[in-house]
Amino acid sequence: MAEHIPAGTRTPMCAHCNIVIRGPFLVAMGKSWHKEEFNCAYCRTSLADIGFVEENGCVYCEHCYEEFFAPTCSRCQAKILGEVINALKQTWHVYCFLCATCQQPIRNNIFHMEDGEPYCEQDYYSLFGTSCHGCEFPIEAGDTFLEALGYTWHDTCFVCAVCCSTLEGQTFYSRKDKPLCKKHANTLKI
């Protein structure tokens, strides 16, 4: 909404007609306006006492903005007047771009796609992800990993259970599903 300024406070120039304003005026978008000249660029409705939207340097009433400029939600096909989510080269209401599992809005958080459906990071990894047996964190795209002892490991997590020396590419032994280096292969306490 425009800010109403009482007369005599300052002598501004009207952003519409570029004439000095004498008397009360409005301030909107960092500019001053005669009250009678702050109108919707399309339907000419006065915006002095109602909400407005600025688009490409012009002001519009909410109705005209919705009709001519507001993006359409990819899920519900309704016009979006509030916060917009841009994802997958489409626009969405915040409450329409949801995780396929928990049905919570994804907002601007990381998400992953599976079979054409978006999933929040937590649900994606719990449903489709593989966790490292060493650190229990997810093994993500681009991570270097290996499979040993029937488990999947980050390459940096596949270490001797006693001395923590790396075992990637090395001969290793195991006891109780724990990897061991050659030096600790006969260790009794693990």
Coordinates of C-alpha atoms in Angstrom, one line a residue:
M1 CA 0.0 0.0 0.0
A2 CA 1.1 3.6 -0.7
E3 CA 2.2 5.7 2.2
H4 CA 0.1 8.9 2.8
I5 CA 2.2 12.0 3.5
P6 CA 0.5 15.1 5.0
A7 CA 0.8 18.5 3.3
G8 CA 3.7 20.7 4.2
T9 CA 6.1 18.0 5.1
R10 CA 8.2 18.4 1.9
T11 CA 7.8 19.6 -1.7
P12 CA 8.0 16.5 -3.9
M13 CA 7.6 16.0 -7.7
C14 CA 4.9 13.7 -8.9
A15 CA 6.3 10.6 -10.6
H16 CA 3.3 10.6 -13.1
C17 CA 3.0 14.2 -14.3
N18 CA 6.4 15.5 -13.1
I19 CA 4.7 18.6 -11.5
V20 CA 5.5 19.8 -8.0
I21 CA 3.0 18.4 -5.5
R22 CA 1.2 21.0 -3.3
G23 CA -0.8 19.3 -0.5
P24 CA -1.1 15.7 0.5
F25 CA 0.6 13.1 -1.6
L26 CA 1.5 9.4 -1.7
V27 CA 4.8 7.7 -1.6
A28 CA 5.2 4.3 -3.3
M29 CA 8.1 2.5 -4.8
G30 CA 10.4 5.3 -3.6
K31 CA 8.5 7.9 -5.6
S32 CA 5.9 10.6 -4.8
W33 CA 2.5 10.8 -6.5
H34 CA -0.5 13.0 -6.6
K35 CA -3.2 10.9 -4.9
E36 CA -5.5 11.2 -8.0
E37 CA -2.6 10.1 -10.4
F38 CA -1.6 6.9 -8.6
N39 CA -3.7 4.6 -10.7
C40 CA -3.6 1.1 -12.2
A41 CA -1.8 1.3 -15.6
Y42 CA -4.5 -0.9 -17.2
C43 CA -7.9 -0.2 -15.7
R44 CA -7.0 3.2 -14.2
T45 CA -8.6 2.3 -10.8
S46 CA -7.2 4.5 -8.0
L47 CA -4.5 2.7 -6.0
A48 CA -4.4 5.3 -3.2
D49 CA -6.1 3.1 -0.7
I50 CA -5.8 -0.5 -2.0
G51 CA -2.9 -2.9 -2.6
F52 CA -1.0 -2.8 -5.8
V53 CA 1.7 -4.7 -7.7
E54 CA 4.6 -3.2 -9.6
E55 CA 5.5 -5.0 -12.9
N56 CA 8.0 -3.7 -15.4
G57 CA 8.0 -0.2 -13.9
C58 CA 4.2 0.2 -13.9
V59 CA 1.7 -0.3 -11.1
Y60 CA -1.4 -2.5 -11.4
C61 CA -4.3 -3.3 -9.1
E62 CA -4.2 -6.8 -7.9
H63 CA -7.1 -7.8 -10.2
C64 CA -5.3 -6.6 -13.4
Y65 CA -2.0 -8.1 -12.2
E66 CA -3.6 -11.5 -11.7
E67 CA -5.3 -11.4 -15.1
F68 CA -2.3 -10.2 -17.1
F69 CA 0.9 -11.0 -15.3
A70 CA 0.5 -13.5 -12.5
P71 CA 2.1 -16.9 -13.3
T72 CA -0.1 -20.0 -13.3
C73 CA 0.7 -22.8 -10.9
S74 CA 1.8 -26.0 -12.6
R75 CA -0.2 -28.2 -10.2
C76 CA -3.5 -26.5 -9.5
Q77 CA -3.6 -24.2 -12.6
A78 CA -4.6 -21.2 -10.4
K79 CA -2.9 -17.8 -10.6
I80 CA -0.1 -17.3 -8.1
L81 CA -0.4 -14.0 -6.2
G82 CA 1.9 -14.6 -3.3
E83 CA 5.2 -16.4 -3.0
V84 CA 6.3 -18.2 -6.2
I85 CA 8.4 -21.3 -6.4
N86 CA 10.3 -21.8 -9.6
A87 CA 11.4 -25.4 -10.1
L88 CA 11.6 -27.8 -13.0
K89 CA 11.2 -24.9 -15.4
Q90 CA 7.7 -24.3 -14.0
T91 CA 6.0 -22.1 -11.4
W92 CA 4.2 -23.3 -8.3
H93 CA 2.3 -22.1 -5.3
V94 CA 4.5 -22.9 -2.2
Y95 CA 1.8 -25.3 -1.0
C96 CA 1.6 -27.0 -4.4
F97 CA 5.2 -28.0 -4.8
L98 CA 5.3 -30.8 -2.2
C99 CA 7.5 -33.8 -1.4
A100 CA 5.8 -37.0 -2.8
T101 CA 6.2 -38.8 0.5
C102 CA 5.7 -36.4 3.4
Q103 CA 3.6 -33.9 1.5
Q104 CA 5.4 -31.0 3.0
P105 CA 6.2 -27.9 0.9
I106 CA 9.8 -28.2 -0.4
R107 CA 10.1 -24.4 -0.7
N108 CA 13.7 -23.4 -1.7
N109 CA 15.2 -26.5 -0.1
I110 CA 17.2 -29.2 -1.9
F111 CA 15.0 -31.8 -3.6
H112 CA 15.6 -34.9 -5.7
M113 CA 13.5 -36.4 -8.5
E114 CA 12.5 -40.0 -8.8
D115 CA 10.1 -41.3 -11.4
G116 CA 9.0 -37.7 -12.2
E117 CA 8.1 -36.9 -8.5
P118 CA 10.0 -34.5 -6.3
Y119 CA 11.2 -35.7 -2.9
C120 CA 12.7 -33.7 0.0
E121 CA 16.3 -34.6 0.7
Q122 CA 15.4 -36.6 3.9
D123 CA 12.7 -38.7 2.2
Y124 CA 14.7 -39.3 -0.9
Y125 CA 17.7 -40.7 0.9
S126 CA 15.6 -42.8 3.2
L127 CA 13.7 -44.3 0.3
F128 CA 16.2 -44.4 -2.5
G129 CA 19.6 -43.6 -1.1
T130 CA 22.5 -45.7 0.0
S131 CA 24.2 -45.0 3.3
C132 CA 27.9 -45.5 4.0
H133 CA 28.5 -48.4 6.4
G134 CA 31.3 -46.5 8.0
C135 CA 29.8 -43.0 8.7
E136 CA 26.1 -43.7 8.0
F137 CA 25.9 -40.6 5.9
P138 CA 24.3 -40.9 2.4
I139 CA 26.5 -41.7 -0.6
E140 CA 25.6 -38.9 -3.0
A141 CA 26.1 -38.5 -6.7
G142 CA 29.7 -37.8 -7.4
D143 CA 31.0 -39.4 -4.2
T144 CA 33.7 -42.0 -4.6
F145 CA 32.6 -45.3 -3.0
L146 CA 33.3 -49.0 -2.9
E147 CA 31.6 -52.2 -1.9
A148 CA 33.2 -54.6 0.5
L149 CA 32.1 -57.0 3.2
G150 CA 28.5 -56.8 1.8
Y151 CA 28.2 -53.1 2.4
T152 CA 28.8 -49.8 0.6
W153 CA 31.4 -47.4 1.9
H154 CA 32.8 -43.9 1.1
D155 CA 36.3 -44.5 -0.1
T156 CA 37.6 -42.5 2.9
C157 CA 35.5 -44.5 5.4
F158 CA 36.8 -47.9 4.4
V159 CA 39.6 -48.0 7.0
C160 CA 41.0 -50.4 9.5
A161 CA 38.8 -50.7 12.6
V162 CA 41.9 -50.6 14.8
C163 CA 44.4 -48.1 13.3
C164 CA 42.1 -46.2 10.8
S165 CA 44.6 -46.6 7.9
T166 CA 42.9 -46.5 4.6
L167 CA 42.1 -49.9 3.0
E168 CA 41.0 -48.8 -0.5
G169 CA 43.0 -50.8 -3.0
Q170 CA 44.8 -52.7 -0.2
T171 CA 44.6 -56.3 0.9
F172 CA 42.3 -56.4 4.0
Y173 CA 40.8 -58.8 6.4
S174 CA 37.7 -58.8 8.4
R175 CA 36.4 -59.9 11.8
K176 CA 32.8 -59.3 12.9
D177 CA 32.1 -57.4 9.7
K178 CA 34.9 -54.9 10.6
P179 CA 37.7 -54.3 8.1
L180 CA 41.2 -54.8 9.3
C181 CA 44.6 -54.1 7.8
K182 CA 47.2 -56.8 7.5
K183 CA 49.0 -55.6 10.6
H184 CA 45.8 -55.9 12.8
A185 CA 44.3 -59.0 11.1
N186 CA 44.9 -61.1 14.2
T187 CA 43.8 -58.6 16.8
L188 CA 41.6 -60.2 19.4
K189 CA 39.8 -57.1 20.6
I190 CA 37.8 -55.0 18.1

